[in-house]
Amino acid sequence: MSICEMNVRQVAAGVREKKFSAEEVFDKCLERALLHENKVTALITMTADTGREQAARVDERVAKGEDPGPLAGVPVILKDNMCTHGIRTTAGSRILGRWIPPYSATVWKLLSSAGAVLFGKANMDEFAMGNTTGSSAFGPTSNPWDLSRVPGGSSGGSAAGVAAGYTPCALGSDTGGSIRQPASYCGVYGLKPTYGLVSRYGLIAYGSSLDQIGPFTRSIEDMALIMQIIARHDPKDSTSVAENVDFSLPLGDKDGSIGLKGKRIALVKEFQGFTLDPPIADAMKRMVLLMEEAGAEITEIGLPVVSRYAVACYYAIAASEAHTNLARFDGVRCGLEAASASGLKEMFEEVRSKGFGPEVKSRIIAGTCLTEPVRSEEYYVAATRVRTLIAAEFQKAFEGVDAILQPVTPSLPGKIGEVDEDVMKGYESDLYTLPVNMAGLPGLSFRVGYTSARLPVGLQLVGPRWSDKNLLDIGFELEKVLGVPQSAFDTAACNTTSFKGGN
Ligand code: GLN
């Protein structure tokens, strides 16, 4: 097995046991990225020098007989909205095109103290607004499984980097689906943790009450390992909760057959009336059969408020929070400078007009209107009230249920350029992901199989708050049948379930 095909645990074990060095791992991954990056463009910044230095330090520690940590020498890609001390962090925007943060996000501090090395900063939709990575000021990213298609977004670069085998894991952020949707499009695992479980300190905010950082991996065990490291209370994030979710517990019987006995899995009644691309509908049917055979009890729940109001409500709240969060980018403290402005107002105008792209501007305008004193009661405040109803509806639904099985998206990844044109369709396609953020729930996106054209097909498990580990337990059982996700450039033929129809 080549180093690029290894998962997080295998890389770290190899480095700690001196089977290969961290520098060797880094160079192999770099070689792989240099081979494919001109086609995929997953990264905004490749941190070759910093990464190699960090790898050399890991090797020094191993040589001295010290333990560099559970992620010894594991190269990691971070979405470019996570601050990295001394390394450009752009949030996919021109306005931060040359910004070098003076501090690092808590997640990166935790990963690097566990021995991880920085591979690069991933491309993303500008300020995480979008679902194709096409709104990045740095150009689009391609889906490694079909270069003419989008990788999803907004964390498309992180998902594509893992799917292309540059690194065995990456971090993304999910405000309304931005980890789970690209994970599904790129055929890897993506977890949106319970809100408050992972620190947001150093994450460039989009919608602060919805944003959450989470991992992309190619195995469930890796997902548990990364979560064990990053799911920590952080006094620097006032919404970080000291709740203890123990990811170090065993995931289940490794060698046993798939066992879902006692797990109560629900399907959402209202969702069943909505159209899905045939391979996704097929995947849902197969997964229900598989889970039933493995002993799970399949039930049905109703989410009428979620299915009717979540999309409108989410976009009202997300835009309102975004317009406040983005007010700080004015050319004074950081970011683009206005060379020719004659006064303060002119400077703001110039910096923000040139610095923000069209999607970001439209959301700032929407957020400004929705929160104006005369309108805010009718729109923003109303949306927050509906949000409470959404959270309550989920809470009630979870009384007799461990997890919901549902699609991630209604359709498979579309062609680059084409999908961005239909903005309303893009917003509506977030129906299966964004309610999870509205209620602060965890959601796991997992790869079920591939279409005959080798496009990955994913589904999603959603659980009550703090049930993140339980979702991984279920995912671990399913992995026994579905196999681990592969990287796109390693497989001549995908040997897992393939689906009829689709692309
Ligand atoms: N597509 C959604 C949006 O544009 C979700 C994005 C995200 O999760 N960051 O708001």
Short mmCIF file of C-alpha atoms and ligand atoms in Angstrom, two decimals:
data_model
loop_
_atom_site.label_atom_id
_atom_site.label_comp_id
_atom_site.label_asym_id
_atom_site.label_seq_id
_atom_site.Cartn_x
_atom_site.Cartn_y
_atom_site.Cartn_z
CA MET A 1 0.00 0.00 0.00
CA SER A 2 1.39 3.40 -0.91
CA ILE A 3 1.69 6.03 1.82
CA CYS A 4 -0.95 8.18 0.07
CA GLU A 5 -3.49 5.35 0.37
CA MET A 6 -2.94 4.98 4.11
CA ASN A 7 -5.36 6.31 6.66
CA VAL A 8 -4.49 8.58 9.60
CA ARG A 9 -3.83 5.72 12.02
CA GLN A 10 -1.60 3.86 9.59
CA VAL A 11 0.51 6.94 8.85
CA ALA A 12 0.93 7.85 12.53
CA ALA A 13 1.73 4.25 13.51
CA GLY A 14 4.31 3.97 10.70
CA VAL A 15 6.04 7.19 11.79
CA ARG A 16 6.04 6.25 15.48
CA GLU A 17 7.36 2.77 14.71
CA LYS A 18 10.02 4.24 12.39
CA LYS A 19 8.73 2.27 9.38
CA PHE A 20 8.99 5.53 7.47
CA SER A 21 9.74 9.11 8.47
CA ALA A 22 7.33 12.02 8.71
CA GLU A 23 9.40 13.79 6.05
CA GLU A 24 9.01 10.81 3.73
CA VAL A 25 5.23 10.90 4.27
CA PHE A 26 5.16 14.61 3.55
CA ASP A 27 7.20 14.28 0.37
CA LYS A 28 5.06 11.42 -0.94
CA CYS A 29 1.90 13.44 -0.33
CA LEU A 30 3.49 16.47 -1.96
CA GLU A 31 4.47 14.39 -4.98
CA ARG A 32 0.88 13.19 -5.27
CA ALA A 33 -0.53 16.70 -4.96
CA LEU A 34 1.89 18.12 -7.52
CA LEU A 35 0.76 15.43 -9.95
CA HIS A 36 -2.93 16.27 -9.68
CA GLU A 37 -3.22 19.80 -8.34
CA ASN A 38 -3.18 21.48 -11.76
CA LYS A 39 -6.42 19.58 -12.53
CA VAL A 40 -8.09 19.53 -9.09
CA THR A 41 -7.00 22.88 -7.56
CA ALA A 42 -8.02 21.87 -4.07
CA LEU A 43 -5.61 24.26 -2.37
CA ILE A 44 -5.26 28.01 -2.16
CA THR A 45 -1.90 27.74 -0.40
CA MET A 46 0.39 24.71 -0.36
CA THR A 47 2.49 24.92 2.80
CA ALA A 48 5.42 22.83 1.57
CA ASP A 49 8.19 24.56 3.56
CA THR A 50 6.30 24.93 6.84
CA GLY A 51 4.95 21.39 6.56
CA ARG A 52 8.33 19.86 5.87
CA GLU A 53 9.86 21.74 8.83
CA GLN A 54 7.08 20.46 11.08
CA ALA A 55 7.64 16.93 9.75
CA ALA A 56 11.38 17.21 10.46
CA ARG A 57 10.57 18.19 14.06
CA VAL A 58 8.35 15.12 14.42
CA ASP A 59 11.19 12.94 13.13
CA GLU A 60 13.63 14.53 15.60
CA ARG A 61 11.32 13.65 18.46
CA VAL A 62 10.96 10.07 17.25
CA ALA A 63 14.75 9.81 16.96
CA LYS A 64 15.12 11.04 20.57
CA GLY A 65 12.72 8.36 21.75
CA GLU A 66 9.94 10.87 22.52
CA ASP A 67 6.31 10.35 21.55
CA PRO A 68 5.23 13.02 19.04
CA GLY A 69 1.56 12.21 19.59
CA PRO A 70 -1.28 10.21 18.05
CA LEU A 71 -1.09 12.18 14.79
CA ALA A 72 2.69 11.84 14.41
CA GLY A 73 3.60 13.11 10.96
CA VAL A 74 0.03 13.08 9.61
CA PRO A 75 -0.35 15.76 6.92
CA VAL A 76 -3.55 17.76 7.32
CA ILE A 77 -5.37 20.17 5.03
CA LEU A 78 -7.26 23.02 6.70
CA LYS A 79 -10.06 24.94 5.06
CA ASP A 80 -8.75 28.44 4.41
CA ASN A 81 -11.10 30.05 6.93
CA MET A 82 -9.10 28.64 9.87
CA CYS A 83 -6.41 30.99 11.05
CA THR A 84 -2.83 29.74 10.90
CA HIS A 85 -0.15 31.83 12.57
CA GLY A 86 2.19 33.29 9.95
CA ILE A 87 0.42 31.58 7.04
CA ARG A 88 -1.94 33.40 4.69
CA THR A 89 -5.61 32.78 5.48
CA THR A 90 -8.02 34.12 2.87
CA ALA A 91 -11.49 32.65 3.51
CA GLY A 92 -11.59 32.32 -0.28
CA SER A 93 -11.92 36.09 -0.59
CA ARG A 94 -10.03 38.84 -2.33
CA ILE A 95 -10.53 41.04 0.69
CA LEU A 96 -8.24 38.76 2.74
CA GLY A 97 -6.04 37.80 -0.21
CA ARG A 98 -2.85 38.82 1.56
CA TRP A 99 -3.84 38.49 5.21
CA ILE A 100 -1.40 36.70 7.50
CA PRO A 101 -3.00 35.92 10.87
CA PRO A 102 -1.03 36.65 14.03
CA TYR A 103 -2.56 33.63 15.78
CA SER A 104 -3.78 30.08 15.09
CA ALA A 105 -7.24 28.58 15.43
CA THR A 106 -7.64 26.33 18.47
CA VAL A 107 -8.30 23.30 16.23
CA TRP A 108 -4.95 23.72 14.53
CA LYS A 109 -3.16 24.18 17.86
CA LEU A 110 -4.71 20.91 19.07
CA LEU A 111 -3.90 18.96 15.91
CA SER A 112 -0.33 20.22 15.69
CA SER A 113 0.36 19.45 19.34
CA ALA A 114 -0.78 15.90 18.55
CA GLY A 115 1.95 15.69 15.88
CA ALA A 116 0.04 16.70 12.73
CA VAL A 117 1.81 18.73 10.03
CA LEU A 118 0.21 21.37 7.83
CA PHE A 119 -0.10 20.37 4.19
CA GLY A 120 -2.07 23.28 2.84
CA LYS A 121 -5.00 25.66 3.08
CA ALA A 122 -8.01 24.50 1.11
CA ASN A 123 -10.07 26.32 -1.46
CA MET A 124 -13.60 27.22 -0.40
CA ASP A 125 -16.62 29.27 -1.38
CA GLU A 126 -15.96 32.88 -0.42
CA PHE A 127 -16.57 33.23 3.34
CA ALA A 128 -18.14 29.73 3.19
CA MET A 129 -21.19 31.00 1.29
CA GLY A 130 -22.17 28.52 -1.38
CA ASN A 131 -22.26 24.84 -2.19
CA THR A 132 -19.91 24.41 -5.15
CA THR A 133 -16.60 26.12 -4.14
CA GLY A 134 -17.28 28.15 -7.31
CA SER A 135 -17.64 31.46 -5.46
CA SER A 136 -13.98 31.39 -4.37
CA ALA A 137 -11.95 34.39 -5.51
CA PHE A 138 -9.24 31.88 -6.41
CA GLY A 139 -11.26 29.97 -9.02
CA PRO A 140 -13.15 26.69 -8.76
CA THR A 141 -12.03 23.28 -7.50
CA SER A 142 -12.77 20.09 -9.48
CA ASN A 143 -14.24 16.89 -8.15
CA PRO A 144 -11.43 14.29 -8.29
CA TRP A 145 -13.94 11.62 -9.40
CA ASP A 146 -14.97 13.64 -12.45
CA LEU A 147 -12.96 16.77 -13.12
CA SER A 148 -15.79 18.43 -15.04
CA ARG A 149 -17.99 18.38 -11.92
CA VAL A 150 -18.07 20.40 -8.73
CA PRO A 151 -16.66 18.94 -5.50
CA GLY A 152 -19.48 20.56 -3.52
CA GLY A 153 -18.97 23.34 -1.05
CA SER A 154 -18.26 25.37 0.73
CA SER A 155 -15.46 23.09 2.03
CA GLY A 156 -14.90 21.68 -1.48
CA GLY A 157 -11.10 21.98 -1.38
CA SER A 158 -10.83 20.01 1.88
CA ALA A 159 -13.07 17.20 0.57
CA ALA A 160 -11.32 17.11 -2.82
CA GLY A 161 -7.87 17.01 -1.16
CA VAL A 162 -8.81 13.91 0.86
CA ALA A 163 -10.61 12.28 -2.09
CA ALA A 164 -7.56 12.90 -4.30
CA GLY A 165 -5.33 11.24 -1.69
CA TYR A 166 -3.19 14.30 -0.92
CA THR A 167 -3.77 13.76 2.80
CA PRO A 168 -5.74 11.20 4.83
CA CYS A 169 -7.76 13.90 6.58
CA ALA A 170 -8.78 17.53 6.45
CA LEU A 171 -10.87 19.98 8.40
CA GLY A 172 -13.81 21.92 7.05
CA SER A 173 -16.55 24.08 8.48
CA ASP A 174 -20.29 23.50 8.21
CA THR A 175 -22.83 26.30 8.55
CA GLY A 176 -25.61 24.66 6.57
CA GLY A 177 -24.02 21.55 5.05
CA SER A 178 -20.55 22.64 3.99
CA ILE A 179 -18.81 19.55 5.37
CA ARG A 180 -21.46 16.92 4.69
CA GLN A 181 -22.34 17.94 1.13
CA PRO A 182 -18.78 18.05 -0.30
CA ALA A 183 -17.96 14.85 1.62
CA SER A 184 -20.85 13.19 -0.16
CA TYR A 185 -19.92 14.59 -3.59
CA CYS A 186 -16.29 13.50 -3.16
CA GLY A 187 -17.01 10.09 -1.61
CA VAL A 188 -15.36 10.55 1.80
CA TYR A 189 -16.63 10.79 5.37
CA GLY A 190 -17.61 14.20 6.72
CA LEU A 191 -18.82 14.96 10.23
CA LYS A 192 -20.61 18.10 11.36
CA PRO A 193 -20.29 17.82 15.14
CA THR A 194 -22.84 18.98 17.71
CA TYR A 195 -22.70 22.79 18.01
CA GLY A 196 -20.34 23.72 20.82
CA LEU A 197 -18.32 20.51 20.78
CA VAL A 198 -15.41 21.86 18.71
CA SER A 199 -13.95 25.32 19.32
CA ARG A 200 -14.65 28.02 16.74
CA TYR A 201 -11.84 30.23 18.02
CA GLY A 202 -9.84 31.30 14.98
CA LEU A 203 -12.52 30.27 12.49
CA ILE A 204 -13.45 33.24 10.29
CA ALA A 205 -17.13 33.53 11.12
CA TYR A 206 -19.98 33.28 8.62
CA GLY A 207 -23.09 32.56 10.73
CA SER A 208 -21.75 32.25 14.27
CA SER A 209 -24.77 30.46 15.73
CA LEU A 210 -24.60 27.85 12.93
CA ASP A 211 -20.86 27.43 12.14
CA GLN A 212 -19.09 24.31 13.32
CA ILE A 213 -15.69 22.83 12.44
CA GLY A 214 -15.43 19.12 11.64
CA PRO A 215 -13.24 16.50 9.94
CA PHE A 216 -13.11 14.75 6.56
CA THR A 217 -11.55 11.27 6.63
CA ARG A 218 -11.47 8.00 4.72
CA SER A 219 -12.27 5.81 7.74
CA ILE A 220 -14.57 6.00 10.75
CA GLU A 221 -11.74 5.11 13.12
CA ASP A 222 -9.84 8.14 11.84
CA MET A 223 -12.89 10.29 12.39
CA ALA A 224 -13.07 9.16 16.03
CA LEU A 225 -9.35 9.81 16.49
CA ILE A 226 -9.52 13.34 15.11
CA MET A 227 -12.63 14.10 17.16
CA GLN A 228 -10.93 12.81 20.29
CA ILE A 229 -8.28 15.48 19.75
CA ILE A 230 -10.40 18.47 18.68
CA ALA A 231 -13.58 17.99 20.74
CA ARG A 232 -12.37 19.98 23.76
CA HIS A 233 -13.78 22.77 25.82
CA ASP A 234 -12.13 26.07 24.88
CA PRO A 235 -12.48 29.10 27.15
CA LYS A 236 -11.63 31.28 24.14
CA ASP A 237 -14.95 30.33 22.46
CA SER A 238 -17.92 31.45 24.53
CA THR A 239 -20.17 28.87 22.81
CA SER A 240 -17.80 25.98 23.48
CA VAL A 241 -19.48 23.54 25.84
CA ALA A 242 -17.72 21.51 28.48
CA GLU A 243 -19.86 18.47 27.63
CA ASN A 244 -17.81 15.30 27.54
CA VAL A 245 -18.25 13.10 24.47
CA ASP A 246 -15.75 10.28 24.82
CA PHE A 247 -14.43 9.38 21.38
CA SER A 248 -11.72 7.14 22.84
CA LEU A 249 -14.28 4.40 23.55
CA PRO A 250 -14.08 1.43 21.18
CA LEU A 251 -16.31 1.78 18.13
CA GLY A 252 -17.55 -1.79 18.16
CA ASP A 253 -16.44 -5.28 17.39
CA LYS A 254 -13.83 -4.91 14.67
CA ASP A 255 -13.87 -8.44 13.35
CA GLY A 256 -17.53 -9.18 13.98
CA SER A 257 -20.29 -9.00 11.42
CA ILE A 258 -22.37 -5.86 11.07
CA GLY A 259 -24.49 -5.38 14.20
CA LEU A 260 -27.13 -2.69 14.52
CA LYS A 261 -29.35 -4.53 16.99
CA GLY A 262 -31.12 -2.13 19.30
CA LYS A 263 -30.49 0.90 17.07
CA ARG A 264 -33.66 2.79 16.20
CA ILE A 265 -33.29 4.50 12.83
CA ALA A 266 -35.95 6.83 11.47
CA LEU A 267 -36.90 8.02 8.01
CA VAL A 268 -38.52 11.43 7.62
CA LYS A 269 -42.08 11.13 6.30
CA GLU A 270 -42.18 14.52 4.54
CA PHE A 271 -38.82 13.97 2.79
CA GLN A 272 -40.17 10.88 1.07
CA GLY A 273 -42.42 13.01 -1.11
CA PHE A 274 -39.45 14.94 -2.58
CA THR A 275 -37.65 13.95 -5.77
CA LEU A 276 -34.17 12.46 -5.58
CA ASP A 277 -31.71 11.53 -8.34
CA PRO A 278 -32.27 7.79 -8.99
CA PRO A 279 -28.91 6.64 -7.54
CA ILE A 280 -29.62 8.51 -4.29
CA ALA A 281 -33.16 7.08 -4.05
CA ASP A 282 -31.67 3.65 -4.74
CA ALA A 283 -29.02 4.16 -2.04
CA MET A 284 -31.75 5.04 0.49
CA LYS A 285 -33.66 1.84 -0.30
CA ARG A 286 -30.57 -0.33 -0.08
CA MET A 287 -29.46 1.23 3.17
CA VAL A 288 -32.85 0.63 4.78
CA LEU A 289 -32.70 -3.05 3.78
CA LEU A 290 -29.11 -3.36 4.99
CA MET A 291 -29.87 -1.76 8.34
CA GLU A 292 -32.95 -3.92 8.85
CA GLU A 293 -30.97 -7.06 8.07
CA ALA A 294 -28.34 -5.91 10.58
CA GLY A 295 -30.98 -5.76 13.30
CA ALA A 296 -31.91 -2.08 13.35
CA GLU A 297 -35.49 -1.05 13.93
CA ILE A 298 -36.64 1.28 11.14
CA THR A 299 -39.36 3.77 12.03
CA GLU A 300 -40.86 6.92 10.56
CA ILE A 301 -40.97 10.42 12.04
CA GLY A 302 -42.67 13.60 10.92
CA LEU A 303 -40.75 16.89 10.57
CA PRO A 304 -43.42 19.20 9.06
CA VAL A 305 -41.94 22.49 10.30
CA VAL A 306 -38.42 21.52 9.22
CA SER A 307 -39.43 20.47 5.73
CA ARG A 308 -41.61 23.53 5.15
CA TYR A 309 -39.73 26.42 6.76
CA ALA A 310 -36.09 25.45 7.36
CA VAL A 311 -34.62 26.77 4.09
CA ALA A 312 -36.19 30.25 4.25
CA CYS A 313 -35.50 30.50 7.95
CA TYR A 314 -31.85 29.43 7.59
CA TYR A 315 -31.07 31.92 4.83
CA ALA A 316 -32.64 34.76 6.85
CA ILE A 317 -30.57 33.92 9.94
CA ALA A 318 -27.35 33.12 8.05
CA ALA A 319 -27.50 36.38 6.04
CA SER A 320 -28.27 38.43 9.15
CA GLU A 321 -25.35 36.99 11.06
CA ALA A 322 -23.07 37.23 8.01
CA HIS A 323 -23.72 40.92 7.47
CA THR A 324 -22.71 41.60 11.08
CA ASN A 325 -19.68 39.31 10.98
CA LEU A 326 -18.40 40.76 7.72
CA ALA A 327 -18.73 44.37 8.84
CA ARG A 328 -15.21 44.15 10.29
CA PHE A 329 -13.61 43.82 6.85
CA ASP A 330 -13.26 47.48 6.05
CA GLY A 331 -9.61 47.94 5.11
CA VAL A 332 -8.67 49.47 8.48
CA ARG A 333 -7.64 46.50 10.60
CA CYS A 334 -6.86 43.88 8.03
CA GLY A 335 -7.24 42.93 4.42
CA LEU A 336 -7.24 44.77 1.16
CA GLU A 337 -6.00 48.34 1.14
CA ALA A 338 -7.56 51.21 -0.80
CA ALA A 339 -4.73 52.98 -2.55
CA SER A 340 -6.70 55.80 -4.11
CA ALA A 341 -9.45 56.54 -1.56
CA SER A 342 -9.75 60.19 -0.56
CA GLY A 343 -11.56 59.70 2.75
CA LEU A 344 -12.78 57.09 5.23
CA LYS A 345 -16.16 56.50 3.56
CA GLU A 346 -14.51 56.22 0.15
CA MET A 347 -12.01 53.78 1.58
CA PHE A 348 -14.74 51.52 3.00
CA GLU A 349 -16.56 51.68 -0.31
CA GLU A 350 -13.52 50.88 -2.39
CA VAL A 351 -12.26 48.06 -0.18
CA ARG A 352 -15.63 46.35 0.16
CA SER A 353 -16.62 46.84 -3.50
CA LYS A 354 -13.38 45.38 -4.78
CA GLY A 355 -12.83 42.87 -2.00
CA PHE A 356 -16.13 40.99 -1.85
CA GLY A 357 -17.54 38.83 -4.63
CA PRO A 358 -21.19 38.91 -5.81
CA GLU A 359 -22.56 36.10 -3.58
CA VAL A 360 -21.11 37.69 -0.45
CA LYS A 361 -22.39 41.13 -1.42
CA SER A 362 -25.90 39.80 -2.02
CA ARG A 363 -25.95 38.19 1.41
CA ILE A 364 -24.64 41.35 3.10
CA ILE A 365 -27.41 43.35 1.44
CA ALA A 366 -30.03 40.73 2.40
CA GLY A 367 -28.76 40.65 5.99
CA THR A 368 -28.79 44.44 6.21
CA CYS A 369 -32.42 44.58 5.03
CA LEU A 370 -33.60 41.71 7.24
CA THR A 371 -32.18 43.26 10.39
CA GLU A 372 -33.21 46.88 9.79
CA PRO A 373 -35.14 48.08 12.86
CA VAL A 374 -38.41 48.43 10.93
CA ARG A 375 -38.20 44.95 9.45
CA SER A 376 -36.28 42.85 11.91
CA GLU A 377 -39.32 41.78 13.98
CA GLU A 378 -41.07 40.57 10.84
CA TYR A 379 -38.07 38.72 9.34
CA TYR A 380 -35.00 38.10 11.51
CA VAL A 381 -36.81 37.74 14.83
CA ALA A 382 -39.55 35.66 13.19
CA ALA A 383 -36.88 33.36 11.72
CA THR A 384 -35.26 32.88 15.13
CA ARG A 385 -38.69 31.94 16.56
CA VAL A 386 -39.22 29.36 13.82
CA ARG A 387 -35.72 28.10 14.56
CA THR A 388 -36.83 27.34 18.12
CA LEU A 389 -39.76 25.36 16.72
CA ILE A 390 -37.38 23.44 14.46
CA ALA A 391 -35.13 22.52 17.38
CA ALA A 392 -38.17 21.46 19.43
CA GLU A 393 -39.51 19.36 16.57
CA PHE A 394 -36.20 17.48 16.32
CA GLN A 395 -36.04 17.04 20.08
CA LYS A 396 -39.48 15.44 20.14
CA ALA A 397 -38.68 13.26 17.12
CA PHE A 398 -35.57 11.94 18.84
CA GLU A 399 -37.49 10.75 21.90
CA GLY A 400 -37.75 7.22 20.51
CA VAL A 401 -35.05 7.36 17.86
CA ASP A 402 -31.24 7.08 17.82
CA ALA A 403 -30.62 8.53 14.39
CA ILE A 404 -32.33 9.72 11.22
CA LEU A 405 -31.25 8.28 7.87
CA GLN A 406 -31.68 10.79 5.07
CA PRO A 407 -30.08 12.07 1.87
CA VAL A 408 -27.36 14.71 1.96
CA THR A 409 -28.49 16.31 -1.29
CA PRO A 410 -31.30 15.59 -3.73
CA SER A 411 -28.89 15.30 -6.65
CA LEU A 412 -25.40 14.19 -7.64
CA PRO A 413 -22.67 16.80 -8.29
CA GLY A 414 -23.40 19.01 -11.29
CA LYS A 415 -21.06 20.44 -13.91
CA ILE A 416 -18.72 23.29 -12.95
CA GLY A 417 -20.21 26.64 -13.93
CA GLU A 418 -23.67 25.30 -14.71
CA VAL A 419 -24.78 24.77 -11.12
CA ASP A 420 -23.81 28.24 -9.92
CA GLU A 421 -26.23 29.85 -12.35
CA ASP A 422 -29.34 28.48 -10.69
CA VAL A 423 -29.03 30.22 -7.32
CA MET A 424 -32.51 29.33 -6.02
CA LYS A 425 -32.02 25.65 -6.87
CA GLY A 426 -28.74 25.78 -4.95
CA TYR A 427 -30.47 27.21 -1.87
CA GLU A 428 -33.25 24.63 -2.02
CA SER A 429 -30.80 21.76 -2.38
CA ASP A 430 -29.59 22.52 1.16
CA LEU A 431 -32.86 21.29 2.67
CA TYR A 432 -31.35 18.03 3.94
CA THR A 433 -28.34 19.61 5.57
CA LEU A 434 -29.16 23.02 7.00
CA PRO A 435 -31.89 22.02 9.52
CA VAL A 436 -29.14 20.10 11.35
CA ASN A 437 -27.27 23.38 11.96
CA MET A 438 -30.45 25.21 12.94
CA ALA A 439 -30.90 22.73 15.78
CA GLY A 440 -27.19 22.34 16.61
CA LEU A 441 -27.26 18.60 15.88
CA PRO A 442 -24.48 16.28 14.68
CA GLY A 443 -24.62 14.89 11.12
CA LEU A 444 -22.42 12.25 9.50
CA SER A 445 -22.13 12.02 5.74
CA PHE A 446 -20.94 8.63 4.50
CA ARG A 447 -20.25 7.08 1.12
CA VAL A 448 -22.63 4.27 0.16
CA GLY A 449 -21.31 3.35 -3.29
CA TYR A 450 -20.64 4.65 -6.78
CA THR A 451 -22.70 5.14 -9.93
CA SER A 452 -21.68 3.23 -13.05
CA ALA A 453 -19.85 6.42 -14.09
CA ARG A 454 -17.77 6.27 -10.87
CA LEU A 455 -19.49 9.14 -9.10
CA PRO A 456 -19.76 8.64 -5.35
CA VAL A 457 -23.21 8.41 -3.77
CA GLY A 458 -23.53 9.44 -0.13
CA LEU A 459 -26.16 9.51 2.58
CA GLN A 460 -26.45 11.12 5.99
CA LEU A 461 -27.11 10.08 9.57
CA VAL A 462 -28.41 12.77 11.93
CA GLY A 463 -28.59 12.32 15.69
CA PRO A 464 -29.67 14.21 18.80
CA ARG A 465 -27.23 16.66 20.39
CA TRP A 466 -24.11 14.97 21.86
CA SER A 467 -24.78 11.70 20.00
CA ASP A 468 -21.75 12.23 17.73
CA LYS A 469 -20.05 9.09 19.00
CA ASN A 470 -23.20 7.04 18.44
CA LEU A 471 -23.27 8.20 14.80
CA LEU A 472 -19.68 7.01 14.42
CA ASP A 473 -20.65 3.67 16.04
CA ILE A 474 -23.37 3.20 13.41
CA GLY A 475 -20.99 4.36 10.67
CA PHE A 476 -18.40 1.86 11.87
CA GLU A 477 -20.89 -1.00 11.55
CA LEU A 478 -21.93 0.13 8.06
CA GLU A 479 -18.29 0.41 7.00
CA LYS A 480 -17.98 -3.35 7.51
CA VAL A 481 -20.30 -3.81 4.54
CA LEU A 482 -19.69 -0.65 2.53
CA GLY A 483 -15.90 -0.73 2.80
CA VAL A 484 -13.76 2.32 3.39
CA PRO A 485 -13.94 5.21 0.93
CA GLN A 486 -11.17 5.10 -1.64
CA SER A 487 -9.23 7.95 -3.13
CA ALA A 488 -10.21 8.77 -6.68
CA PHE A 489 -6.79 8.32 -8.23
CA ASP A 490 -6.05 4.97 -6.56
CA THR A 491 -8.92 2.91 -7.89
CA ALA A 492 -9.28 1.51 -11.38
CA ALA A 493 -12.68 0.10 -10.45
CA CYS A 494 -14.68 0.75 -7.31
CA ASN A 495 -15.56 -2.55 -5.77
CA THR A 496 -18.46 -1.44 -3.63
CA THR A 497 -22.14 -1.24 -4.52
CA SER A 498 -22.83 0.53 -7.77
CA PHE A 499 -26.10 2.21 -8.61
CA LYS A 500 -28.26 2.25 -11.66
CA GLY A 501 -29.08 5.49 -13.43
CA GLY A 502 -27.66 8.91 -12.70
CA ASN A 503 -24.61 10.26 -14.40
N1 GLN B 1 -24.85 26.40 1.15
C1 GLN B 1 -25.09 26.99 2.42
C2 GLN B 1 -24.84 28.48 2.38
O1 GLN B 1 -24.40 28.96 1.37
C3 GLN B 1 -24.24 26.36 3.49
C4 GLN B 1 -22.84 26.82 3.48
C5 GLN B 1 -22.04 26.33 4.65
O2 GLN B 1 -22.38 25.36 5.31
N2 GLN B 1 -20.99 27.07 4.96
O3 GLN B 1 -25.12 29.17 3.32
#
